[in-house]
Coordinates of C-alpha atoms in Angstrom, one line a residue:
Chain H
X1 CA 35.1 28.9 -21.7
X2 CA 34.5 25.6 -20.0
X3 CA 33.7 22.5 -22.0
X4 CA 31.2 20.0 -20.5
X5 CA 33.1 16.9 -19.3
X6 CA 31.7 13.4 -19.7
X7 CA 30.2 12.1 -16.6
X8 CA 30.4 8.6 -17.8
X9 CA 32.2 6.2 -15.4
X10 CA 32.3 2.4 -15.6
X11 CA 29.3 0.8 -14.0
X12 CA 31.5 -1.0 -11.4
X13 CA 32.7 2.3 -9.9
X14 CA 29.3 4.0 -9.9
X15 CA 28.0 4.6 -6.4
X16 CA 25.0 2.8 -5.1
X17 CA 22.1 5.0 -4.3
X18 CA 19.3 4.3 -1.9
X19 CA 16.0 4.5 -3.8
X20 CA 12.4 3.6 -3.1
X21 CA 10.6 1.4 -5.6
X22 CA 8.2 4.2 -6.5
X23 CA 11.1 6.7 -6.8
X24 CA 12.8 4.2 -9.2
X25 CA 9.6 4.0 -11.3
X26 CA 9.6 7.8 -11.6
X27 CA 13.3 8.0 -12.5
X28 CA 12.9 5.1 -14.9
X29 CA 10.1 7.0 -16.7
X30 CA 12.3 10.1 -17.0
X31 CA 15.1 8.0 -18.4
X32 CA 12.7 6.4 -20.9
X33 CA 11.8 9.8 -22.2
X34 CA 8.4 10.2 -20.6
X35 CA 7.5 13.9 -20.4
X36 CA 3.9 13.8 -19.2
X37 CA 2.2 12.5 -16.1
X38 CA -1.5 12.9 -15.3
X39 CA -3.2 11.1 -12.4
X40 CA -4.7 11.2 -9.0
X41 CA -2.8 10.3 -5.9
X42 CA -3.5 7.1 -4.0
X43 CA -1.5 5.1 -1.5
X44 CA 0.7 3.2 -2.1
X45 CA 1.5 4.8 -5.5
X46 CA 1.6 8.4 -4.4
X47 CA 5.4 8.8 -4.4
X48 CA 5.5 8.2 -8.2
X49 CA 3.3 11.3 -8.7
X50 CA 5.1 13.2 -6.0
X51 CA 8.6 12.7 -7.5
X52 CA 7.3 13.4 -11.1
X53 CA 5.6 16.6 -10.0
X54 CA 9.1 17.8 -9.1
X55 CA 11.2 16.0 -11.8
X56 CA 9.0 16.5 -14.9
X57 CA 9.2 20.3 -14.9
X58 CA 13.0 20.0 -14.5
X59 CA 13.2 18.2 -17.8
X60 CA 10.7 20.3 -19.7
X61 CA 7.8 17.9 -19.0
X62 CA 4.3 18.4 -17.7
X63 CA 2.7 17.1 -14.5
X64 CA -1.0 17.4 -14.0
X65 CA -3.0 16.3 -11.0
X66 CA -6.4 15.5 -12.4
X67 CA -9.8 15.4 -10.7
X68 CA -9.8 11.6 -10.7
X69 CA -8.2 8.5 -12.3
X70 CA -10.5 8.5 -15.3
X71 CA -9.4 12.0 -16.3
X72 CA -5.8 11.0 -15.5
X73 CA -5.6 8.3 -18.0
X74 CA -7.7 10.2 -20.5
X75 CA -5.1 13.1 -20.3
X76 CA -2.3 10.5 -20.7
X77 CA -4.0 9.2 -23.9
X78 CA -4.3 12.7 -25.2
X79 CA -0.6 13.5 -24.5
X80 CA 0.5 10.3 -26.2
X81 CA -1.6 11.1 -29.3
X82 CA 0.1 14.5 -29.4
X83 CA 3.4 12.7 -29.6
X84 CA 4.6 12.6 -26.0
X85 CA 5.6 9.6 -23.9
X86 CA 3.1 9.6 -21.0
X87 CA 2.3 7.6 -17.9
X88 CA 0.0 7.5 -15.0
X89 CA 0.2 5.6 -11.6
X90 CA -2.4 4.3 -9.3
X91 CA -3.5 1.4 -7.1
X92 CA -6.4 -1.1 -7.3
X93 CA -9.4 1.2 -7.0
X94 CA -7.9 3.8 -9.4
X95 CA -6.9 1.0 -11.8
X96 CA -10.5 -0.1 -11.9
X97 CA -11.6 3.5 -12.8
X98 CA -9.0 3.5 -15.6
X99 CA -10.1 0.3 -17.3
X100 CA -12.5 1.8 -19.8
X101 CA -9.8 4.1 -21.1
X102 CA -7.3 1.3 -21.2
X103 CA -9.7 -0.4 -23.6
X104 CA -9.8 2.8 -25.6
X105 CA -6.0 3.0 -25.7
X106 CA -5.8 -0.6 -26.8
X107 CA -8.4 -0.1 -29.5
X108 CA -6.9 3.2 -30.7
X109 CA -3.4 1.8 -30.4
X110 CA -2.1 4.5 -28.1
X111 CA 1.2 3.9 -26.4
X112 CA 1.1 4.6 -22.7
X113 CA 2.3 3.2 -19.4
X114 CA 0.0 2.5 -16.4
X115 CA 1.6 1.7 -13.1
X116 CA -0.6 -0.2 -10.6
X117 CA 1.0 -0.4 -7.2
X118 CA -1.1 -3.2 -5.8
X119 CA -2.6 -3.0 -2.3
X120 CA -5.1 -5.2 -0.4
X121 CA -8.6 -5.0 -1.8
X122 CA -11.3 -4.9 -3.1
X123 CA -12.3 -1.3 -2.5
X124 CA -10.3 0.7 0.1
X125 CA -9.2 -2.6 1.5
X126 CA -5.7 -2.4 3.1
X127 CA -4.4 0.8 1.7
X128 CA -0.9 0.5 3.1
X129 CA -0.4 -3.3 2.7
X130 CA 0.8 -5.3 -0.3
X131 CA -1.3 -7.7 -2.4
X132 CA -1.2 -9.3 -5.9
X133 CA -5.0 -9.2 -6.4
X134 CA -4.9 -7.2 -9.6
X135 CA -3.0 -9.6 -11.8
X136 CA -6.2 -10.8 -13.5
X137 CA -7.6 -7.2 -13.5
X138 CA -4.5 -6.3 -15.5
X139 CA -5.3 -9.1 -18.0
X140 CA -9.1 -8.9 -18.2
X141 CA -10.0 -5.6 -16.5
X142 CA -10.9 -3.8 -19.6
X143 CA -13.8 -4.9 -21.9
X144 CA -13.8 -6.7 -25.2
X145 CA -11.3 -9.1 -26.8
X146 CA -7.8 -7.6 -26.3
X147 CA -4.2 -8.4 -25.6
X148 CA -2.1 -6.8 -22.9
X149 CA 1.4 -6.5 -21.8
X150 CA 2.1 -6.5 -18.0
X151 CA 5.4 -6.5 -16.2
X152 CA 6.1 -7.4 -12.6
X153 CA 9.1 -5.9 -10.8
X154 CA 10.7 -7.8 -7.9
X155 CA 13.2 -5.2 -6.8
X156 CA 13.8 -1.5 -6.8
X157 CA 16.3 -1.9 -9.6
X158 CA 13.6 -3.6 -11.7
X159 CA 11.2 -0.8 -10.9
X160 CA 13.6 1.4 -12.9
X161 CA 14.6 -1.0 -15.7
X162 CA 11.1 -2.4 -16.3
X163 CA 9.6 1.1 -16.5
X164 CA 12.0 1.8 -19.3
X165 CA 11.1 -1.5 -20.8
X166 CA 7.4 -0.7 -20.5
X167 CA 7.8 2.5 -22.5
X168 CA 9.8 0.6 -25.1
X169 CA 7.2 -2.1 -25.5
X170 CA 4.4 0.4 -25.6
X171 CA 6.0 2.4 -28.4
X172 CA 7.0 -0.7 -30.3
X173 CA 3.6 -2.4 -30.2
X174 CA 1.5 0.7 -29.9
X175 CA -0.3 -0.5 -26.9
X176 CA -0.8 0.3 -23.2
X177 CA 1.7 -1.5 -21.0
X178 CA 0.9 -2.1 -17.3
X179 CA 3.5 -2.3 -14.5
X180 CA 2.2 -4.4 -11.6
X181 CA 4.2 -3.3 -8.6
X182 CA 2.9 -3.7 -5.0
X183 CA 2.9 -1.8 -1.7
X184 CA 6.0 -3.7 -0.5
X185 CA 8.1 -3.2 -3.6
X186 CA 6.8 0.4 -4.1
X187 CA 7.7 1.5 -0.6
X188 CA 10.9 -0.6 -0.2
X189 CA 14.2 1.1 -0.3
X190 CA 17.3 -0.7 -1.7
X191 CA 20.8 0.2 -2.5
X192 CA 20.9 0.1 -6.2
X193 CA 23.5 1.0 -8.9
X194 CA 21.3 2.4 -11.7
X195 CA 22.3 1.7 -15.3
X196 CA 24.5 4.4 -16.8
X197 CA 22.5 6.8 -19.0
X198 CA 22.9 5.7 -22.6
X199 CA 23.4 2.0 -21.8
X200 CA 19.6 1.3 -21.8
X201 CA 17.8 0.8 -25.0
X202 CA 15.2 3.6 -25.5
X203 CA 12.6 3.0 -28.2
X204 CA 11.5 6.3 -29.9
X205 CA 8.2 6.9 -31.6
X206 CA 9.5 7.8 -35.0
X207 CA 7.4 8.9 -38.0
X208 CA 5.9 6.7 -40.8
X209 CA 8.3 6.0 -43.6
X210 CA 6.0 7.6 -46.2
X211 CA 4.8 10.9 -47.5
X212 CA 1.8 12.4 -45.5
X213 CA -0.5 12.0 -48.5
X214 CA 0.4 8.3 -48.8
X215 CA -0.3 7.6 -45.1
X216 CA -3.7 6.1 -45.6
X217 CA -2.5 3.8 -48.4
X218 CA -0.1 1.9 -46.1
X219 CA -1.1 -0.6 -43.4
X220 CA 0.8 -1.9 -40.4
X221 CA 1.7 -5.6 -40.5
X222 CA 2.6 -7.8 -37.6
X223 CA 6.2 -7.3 -38.3
X224 CA 6.0 -3.7 -39.3
X225 CA 3.9 -1.7 -36.8
X226 CA 3.9 1.8 -38.2
X227 CA 4.2 4.6 -35.7
X228 CA 1.2 6.9 -35.3
X229 CA 2.1 10.5 -36.4
X230 CA 1.3 13.1 -33.7
X231 CA -1.9 15.0 -33.9
X232 CA -1.2 18.3 -35.6
X233 CA 1.5 16.9 -38.0
X234 CA 1.0 17.0 -41.8
X235 CA -0.2 13.4 -41.6
X236 CA -4.0 13.0 -41.4
X237 CA -4.9 10.7 -38.6
X238 CA -8.2 9.4 -37.4
X239 CA -8.6 8.3 -33.7
X240 CA -11.7 6.4 -32.8
X241 CA -12.9 3.8 -30.3
X242 CA -15.2 2.3 -32.9
X243 CA -14.0 -0.6 -35.1
X244 CA -12.1 1.0 -37.9
X245 CA -10.5 0.2 -41.2
X246 CA -6.9 -0.7 -40.5
X247 CA -5.6 1.2 -43.6
X248 CA -7.5 4.4 -43.4
X249 CA -8.2 4.5 -39.7
X250 CA -11.8 5.6 -40.5
X251 CA -14.7 4.0 -38.5
X252 CA -16.2 1.0 -40.3
X253 CA -18.7 -1.0 -38.3
X254 CA -20.6 -2.4 -41.2
X255 CA -18.0 -4.8 -42.6
X256 CA -17.6 -8.0 -40.5
X257 CA -14.4 -8.8 -42.4
X258 CA -12.8 -5.4 -41.4
X259 CA -13.9 -5.9 -37.8
X260 CA -12.4 -9.4 -37.8
X261 CA -9.2 -8.1 -39.4
X262 CA -8.8 -5.4 -36.7
X263 CA -9.8 -7.7 -33.8
X264 CA -7.4 -10.4 -34.7
X265 CA -4.6 -7.8 -35.5
X266 CA -5.0 -6.2 -32.1
X267 CA -4.4 -9.6 -30.4
X268 CA -1.8 -11.0 -32.8
X269 CA 0.4 -7.9 -32.9
X270 CA 1.2 -8.9 -29.2
X271 CA 1.0 -12.7 -29.4
X272 CA 3.0 -12.9 -32.7
X273 CA 5.9 -11.3 -30.8
X274 CA 5.4 -13.2 -27.5
X275 CA 8.9 -14.6 -27.6
X276 CA 10.5 -11.2 -28.0
X277 CA 8.3 -9.7 -25.3
X278 CA 8.2 -12.3 -22.6
X279 CA 11.0 -12.3 -20.0
X280 CA 11.3 -15.0 -17.4
X281 CA 14.1 -15.6 -14.8
X282 CA 14.8 -19.2 -14.2
X283 CA 17.0 -19.8 -11.1
X284 CA 18.5 -23.2 -10.1
X285 CA 16.3 -25.0 -12.6
X286 CA 19.1 -27.3 -13.6
X287 CA 18.1 -30.8 -12.3
X288 CA 15.2 -29.3 -10.3
X289 CA 12.5 -31.8 -9.3
X290 CA 10.2 -29.2 -7.8
X291 CA 9.7 -25.6 -9.1
X292 CA 8.4 -22.6 -7.3
X293 CA 6.5 -20.2 -9.7
X294 CA 6.5 -16.8 -8.1
X295 CA 6.4 -13.2 -9.2
X296 CA 6.9 -9.7 -7.7
X297 CA 7.7 -9.5 -4.0
X298 CA 6.7 -13.1 -3.3
X299 CA 9.5 -14.2 -5.7
X300 CA 12.0 -12.8 -3.1
X301 CA 10.7 -15.2 -0.5
X302 CA 10.8 -18.1 -3.0
X303 CA 14.4 -17.1 -3.9
X304 CA 15.4 -17.3 -0.2
X305 CA 13.9 -20.9 -0.1
X306 CA 15.7 -22.0 -3.3
X307 CA 19.1 -20.7 -2.0
X308 CA 18.6 -22.4 1.4
X309 CA 17.5 -25.7 -0.1
X310 CA 20.1 -25.9 -2.9
X311 CA 22.8 -25.3 -0.2
X312 CA 21.4 -28.5 1.5
X313 CA 21.4 -30.4 -1.8
X314 CA 17.6 -30.3 -2.3
X315 CA 16.9 -29.9 -6.1
X316 CA 14.4 -27.0 -6.1
X317 CA 14.3 -24.2 -8.7
X318 CA 12.5 -20.9 -9.2
X319 CA 10.6 -19.8 -12.3
X320 CA 10.0 -16.0 -12.0
X321 CA 7.9 -14.4 -14.7
X322 CA 9.1 -10.8 -15.2
X323 CA 6.4 -10.5 -18.0
X324 CA 3.2 -11.8 -16.5
X325 CA 1.1 -11.0 -19.6
X326 CA 1.4 -12.3 -22.2
X327 CA 1.7 -15.4 -20.1
X328 CA 5.1 -17.1 -20.3
X329 CA 3.8 -20.3 -21.8
X330 CA 7.1 -21.5 -23.2
X331 CA 8.9 -21.3 -19.8
X332 CA 5.9 -23.1 -18.1
X333 CA 6.1 -25.8 -20.8
X334 CA 9.8 -26.3 -20.0
X335 CA 9.0 -26.5 -16.3
X336 CA 6.1 -28.8 -16.7
X337 CA 8.2 -31.3 -18.8
X338 CA 10.9 -31.3 -16.1
X339 CA 9.5 -31.2 -12.5
X340 CA 7.0 -33.3 -10.7
X341 CA 5.5 -30.4 -8.6
X342 CA 5.0 -26.7 -9.2
X343 CA 4.3 -24.5 -6.1
X344 CA 2.5 -21.2 -6.8
X345 CA 2.6 -18.9 -3.8
X346 CA 0.9 -15.6 -4.4
X347 CA -0.8 -12.7 -2.5
X348 CA -4.2 -13.5 -3.9
X349 CA -6.3 -16.7 -4.1
X350 CA -5.3 -18.8 -7.1
X351 CA -5.3 -16.1 -9.7
X352 CA -2.1 -17.1 -11.5
X353 CA -2.1 -20.7 -10.2
X354 CA -5.2 -21.4 -12.4
X355 CA -3.2 -20.1 -15.3
X356 CA -0.2 -22.2 -14.4
X357 CA -2.4 -25.2 -14.0
X358 CA -4.0 -24.7 -17.4
X359 CA -0.5 -24.4 -19.1
X360 CA 0.9 -27.4 -17.2
X361 CA -1.9 -29.5 -18.5
X362 CA -1.5 -32.3 -15.9
X363 CA 2.2 -32.9 -16.6
X364 CA 3.0 -31.9 -13.0
X365 CA 1.2 -31.4 -9.7
X366 CA 0.3 -27.8 -9.1
X367 CA 0.0 -26.6 -5.5
X368 CA -1.5 -23.2 -4.9
X369 CA -0.9 -21.1 -1.8
X370 CA -2.6 -17.8 -1.3
X371 CA -2.4 -15.1 1.3
X372 CA -4.7 -12.1 1.4
X373 CA -4.0 -10.5 4.8
X374 CA -1.7 -7.8 3.4
X375 CA 1.4 -9.7 4.6
X376 CA 4.2 -11.0 2.4
X377 CA 4.3 -14.8 2.2
X378 CA 7.4 -15.8 4.2
X379 CA 10.2 -18.2 3.2
X380 CA 9.1 -20.5 6.0
X381 CA 5.6 -20.8 4.6
X382 CA 7.0 -21.8 1.2
X383 CA 9.5 -24.2 2.8
X384 CA 6.6 -26.1 4.5
X385 CA 5.0 -26.5 1.1
X386 CA 8.2 -27.9 -0.4
X387 CA 9.0 -30.4 2.4
X388 CA 6.3 -33.0 1.6
X389 CA 7.4 -33.0 -2.0
X390 CA 10.8 -34.4 -0.8
X391 CA 9.4 -37.0 1.6
X392 CA 12.6 -39.1 1.3
X393 CA 14.7 -36.2 2.4
X394 CA 15.7 -36.2 6.1
X395 CA 14.4 -32.8 7.1
X396 CA 15.3 -33.2 10.7
X397 CA 19.0 -33.3 9.7
X398 CA 18.7 -30.3 7.4
Chain Y
X1 CA 31.8 -9.1 27.6
X2 CA 30.1 -5.9 26.5
X3 CA 26.8 -6.9 24.9
X4 CA 26.7 -5.4 21.4
X5 CA 24.2 -7.7 19.9
X6 CA 26.7 -9.2 17.6
X7 CA 26.7 -6.2 15.3
X8 CA 30.4 -5.2 15.3
X9 CA 32.0 -2.4 17.2
X10 CA 31.0 1.2 16.7
X11 CA 33.4 3.4 14.8
X12 CA 36.2 0.8 15.0
X13 CA 38.0 -0.9 12.2
X14 CA 36.4 -4.3 13.0
X15 CA 34.9 -6.0 10.0
X16 CA 31.1 -5.4 9.7
X17 CA 28.8 -8.2 10.7
X18 CA 27.7 -10.4 7.7
X19 CA 24.0 -9.6 8.3
X20 CA 22.3 -7.2 10.8
X21 CA 18.5 -6.9 11.0
X22 CA 17.0 -3.9 12.7
X23 CA 13.5 -2.8 13.5
X24 CA 12.5 0.7 14.5
X25 CA 9.0 0.9 15.9
X26 CA 6.8 3.6 17.5
X27 CA 3.6 5.4 16.8
X28 CA 2.9 7.3 13.5
X29 CA 4.5 10.8 13.6
X30 CA 7.5 9.9 15.8
X31 CA 9.8 9.7 12.8
X32 CA 10.8 6.1 13.0
X33 CA 10.6 5.7 9.3
X34 CA 13.0 8.5 8.8
X35 CA 15.4 7.0 11.3
X36 CA 15.3 3.7 9.4
X37 CA 15.8 5.4 6.1
X38 CA 18.8 7.2 7.5
X39 CA 20.4 4.0 8.6
X40 CA 19.7 2.5 5.2
X41 CA 21.2 5.6 3.5
X42 CA 24.3 5.3 5.6
X43 CA 24.7 1.6 4.8
X44 CA 24.2 2.3 1.1
X45 CA 26.9 5.0 1.1
X46 CA 29.3 2.5 2.8
X47 CA 28.7 0.1 -0.1
X48 CA 26.8 -2.4 2.0
X49 CA 23.8 -4.3 0.6
X50 CA 20.7 -2.9 2.2
X51 CA 16.9 -3.2 2.1
X52 CA 14.5 -1.0 4.1
X53 CA 10.8 -1.8 4.4
X54 CA 8.0 -0.3 6.4
X55 CA 4.6 -1.2 7.8
X56 CA 2.0 1.3 9.0
X57 CA -1.7 1.8 9.1
X58 CA -3.7 4.2 7.0
X59 CA -3.6 6.9 9.7
X60 CA -1.0 9.6 9.6
X61 CA -0.7 9.8 13.4
X62 CA -0.9 7.2 16.1
X63 CA -1.1 3.4 15.8
X64 CA 1.9 1.1 16.0
X65 CA 4.1 1.4 13.0
X66 CA 7.5 -0.1 12.2
X67 CA 10.3 0.4 9.7
X68 CA 12.9 -2.3 9.2
X69 CA 16.5 -2.4 7.8
X70 CA 18.6 -5.3 6.8
X71 CA 22.3 -4.7 6.2
X72 CA 24.2 -7.6 4.7
X73 CA 27.2 -8.7 2.6
X74 CA 25.1 -11.3 0.7
X75 CA 22.1 -10.5 -1.5
X76 CA 19.0 -9.9 0.5
X77 CA 16.0 -12.0 -0.8
X78 CA 13.2 -11.9 1.7
X79 CA 13.2 -8.2 2.6
X80 CA 11.3 -8.2 5.9
X81 CA 12.7 -8.7 9.4
X82 CA 11.2 -11.5 11.6
X83 CA 13.6 -11.6 14.5
X84 CA 15.6 -8.3 14.7
X85 CA 19.1 -8.3 16.2
X86 CA 18.3 -4.7 17.2
X87 CA 14.9 -3.3 18.2
X88 CA 14.3 0.4 18.8
X89 CA 10.9 1.0 20.5
X90 CA 9.5 4.4 21.0
X91 CA 5.9 3.7 22.2
X92 CA 4.2 1.2 24.6
X93 CA 1.9 0.1 21.7
X94 CA 4.9 -0.7 19.6
X95 CA 6.5 -2.5 22.5
X96 CA 3.4 -4.6 23.0
X97 CA 3.1 -5.5 19.3
X98 CA 6.7 -5.9 18.2
X99 CA 9.3 -6.2 21.0
X100 CA 8.7 -9.9 21.6
X101 CA 10.0 -10.7 18.1
X102 CA 13.5 -9.5 19.1
X103 CA 16.1 -12.3 18.7
X104 CA 17.1 -13.9 22.0
X105 CA 20.4 -12.3 23.0
X106 CA 19.4 -9.3 20.8
X107 CA 19.3 -5.7 21.8
X108 CA 16.2 -3.8 22.8
X109 CA 16.6 0.0 22.9
X110 CA 13.5 1.8 24.2
X111 CA 12.4 5.2 25.4
X112 CA 12.4 4.8 29.1
X113 CA 9.9 7.6 29.6
X114 CA 7.3 6.1 27.3
X115 CA 7.8 2.3 27.4
X116 CA 7.6 0.0 30.4
X117 CA 9.2 -3.2 29.4
X118 CA 8.3 -6.6 30.9
X119 CA 10.7 -6.9 33.8
X120 CA 10.6 -10.7 33.5
X121 CA 12.0 -10.7 30.0
X122 CA 15.6 -11.6 30.4
X123 CA 16.0 -12.9 26.8
X124 CA 17.3 -9.7 25.4
X125 CA 19.8 -7.0 26.4
X126 CA 17.6 -4.1 27.5
X127 CA 18.7 -0.5 27.1
X128 CA 16.2 2.1 28.2
X129 CA 17.0 5.8 27.7
X130 CA 14.9 8.9 28.0
X131 CA 15.0 10.0 24.4
X132 CA 11.9 12.2 24.3
X133 CA 12.8 13.8 27.7
X134 CA 16.4 14.5 26.6
X135 CA 15.3 16.0 23.3
X136 CA 12.9 18.2 25.1
X137 CA 15.2 19.2 28.1
X138 CA 18.5 19.6 26.3
X139 CA 17.4 20.8 22.8
X140 CA 13.9 22.1 23.5
X141 CA 12.5 20.2 20.6
X142 CA 10.7 16.9 21.0
X143 CA 10.5 16.6 17.3
X144 CA 14.1 15.4 17.1
X145 CA 13.5 12.5 19.5
X146 CA 13.9 10.0 16.6
X147 CA 17.4 11.4 15.8
X148 CA 18.4 11.2 19.5
X149 CA 17.3 7.6 19.5
X150 CA 19.1 7.0 16.2
X151 CA 22.4 8.3 17.8
X152 CA 21.9 6.0 20.8
X153 CA 21.1 3.0 18.5
X154 CA 24.3 3.6 16.6
X155 CA 26.4 3.9 19.7
X156 CA 25.0 0.9 21.5
X157 CA 24.6 -1.5 18.6
X158 CA 27.8 -0.5 16.7
X159 CA 26.0 -1.5 13.5
X160 CA 27.5 1.4 11.5
X161 CA 30.2 4.0 12.0
X162 CA 28.7 7.1 13.6
X163 CA 30.3 9.4 11.1
X164 CA 28.6 7.7 8.2
X165 CA 25.2 7.9 9.9
X166 CA 25.7 11.6 10.8
X167 CA 26.4 12.3 7.1
X168 CA 23.2 10.5 6.2
X169 CA 21.3 12.6 8.8
X170 CA 22.6 15.8 7.3
X171 CA 21.7 14.7 3.8
X172 CA 18.1 13.7 4.8
X173 CA 17.0 16.8 6.7
X174 CA 16.2 20.3 5.4
X175 CA 19.2 22.7 5.7
X176 CA 17.6 25.0 8.2
X177 CA 17.2 22.0 10.6
X178 CA 20.6 20.6 10.0
X179 CA 22.3 22.0 13.1
X180 CA 19.4 20.9 15.4
X181 CA 19.6 17.4 14.0
X182 CA 23.3 17.2 14.3
X183 CA 23.0 18.2 18.0
X184 CA 20.3 15.6 18.5
X185 CA 22.4 12.9 16.9
X186 CA 25.4 13.8 19.1
X187 CA 23.2 13.9 22.2
X188 CA 22.0 10.4 21.3
X189 CA 25.5 9.1 20.7
X190 CA 26.5 10.4 24.2
X191 CA 23.5 8.8 25.9
X192 CA 24.2 5.6 24.0
X193 CA 27.9 5.5 25.0
X194 CA 27.1 6.1 28.6
X195 CA 24.5 3.3 28.5
X196 CA 27.1 1.0 26.8
X197 CA 29.6 1.7 29.6
X198 CA 26.9 0.8 32.2
X199 CA 25.9 -2.3 30.3
X200 CA 29.6 -3.4 30.2
X201 CA 30.0 -2.8 33.9
X202 CA 26.8 -4.7 34.9
X203 CA 27.7 -7.5 32.5
X204 CA 31.2 -7.8 34.1
X205 CA 29.6 -7.7 37.6
X206 CA 27.3 -10.6 36.5
X207 CA 30.0 -12.7 35.2
X208 CA 32.4 -12.2 38.1

């Protein structure tokens, strides 16, 4: 008889593997415990579906190619209500089709993960080229007052780790979580050492800490968000897109106080935990006089500029939101108090720079720089924006 | 001096270059993306830092497409290649669109049966080899042209040890095509080594 041996080896000796961003999202989903994918293929997200169509059956999961994106996310909501961690993946046009159901999932508090691998748009646009034009669609694409969580990977490794994180946040806060990748990150291959299984935190759904017949007597609070029991369990659950009573879950559209209670709760259950949710990477911000605020693939170009200029003694730093929504207000506050100029390069026209400007509130100059031709902003372009901010620096000698 | 585009010596014990940027270009369907992915796979297996990106149109066949690889010892931030040290070009359209970006003194490897380079361009080391013709004549399969070209690129550039790249070739192709692809790679290595010897000779003749 053979006994299974541990495959655990120290991270340092684990071999790097070459993975594409989209493959890393798929593997991250498997690692997070996702066992259901439904969606409709679209460039540049298709590899996520392709890999999961092979991998999910291997781990006892289910893959369904639906007739369109609306059906895709509807099936994902159904799977999640039945107790299974579920995701879908798409690009801009499909993300638009999903917006109504993202609102339903927000209202009905259904944990799920939606991956939007952004490409040039609107419409069919530039199907194979990267863009960041959906960052506001992620925030405001669905209707009604709502909160949202959106994460932006800058590397293949983050495609993996942030997918795990997205599932954790969606389970913890019972809400859809959006991953905003792009055509460049999604199709890029990098040598990565993936975290050892077991070293990543995995949030499980759990069951309510009460008897089934007591379930409609307890109410979630901001600090104790009760898990939803799966459909078919002894717990009686009510799922509706209507405004509902937060205790019983039953529709109640006649009581303004109940509607206000739910509306504020759906927003505050995210914003109350903003500090725990929001992650920002601050690079070389010590003594920085100018900051570059950049996310996703553009942050890589910004990083190249910061490295180059710091080596020349020019005090430039990078603020890279990993969580784009909720907006990283605290980090932007710190930045606004410190630097005289914030440069916001992005592959859209002013979508996040408006948000940065609002948060900076005049404490620093905000320079926006947009590109919408499907090409990644280069380090040289960012460098040209930085130079005039250091007019006293002898650039010819640099 | 044998021109090796500053990428280190093939299969030798010489320390690898700190950073090598490569661009494979051609028309959709020629397998240039697979060639780039194989280079990246080999570099990853050798423990190098590597990033591979690609750019192609919405069409599955035709058009000028490119796939790029950066191999480095430092972290790779900006992931795209602006001035490749090594350019592999498998179509005239790709030559017209991308070849001029090659770093001065860099290496331009092209399919001599499909690409007519600008004879006036002396800024790069040119190496034209009949990849498609050789794949067709010697192996009877034009479909492995990309792997023949990959073998030549490895031999001429010396960017990575040939054995490591061959291992990556084997791992990336379906088992039933393994032998064919091994043959294609070895054929490319041979063509590349012959070309390298000629480059060295002509270079010596020029400097004497």
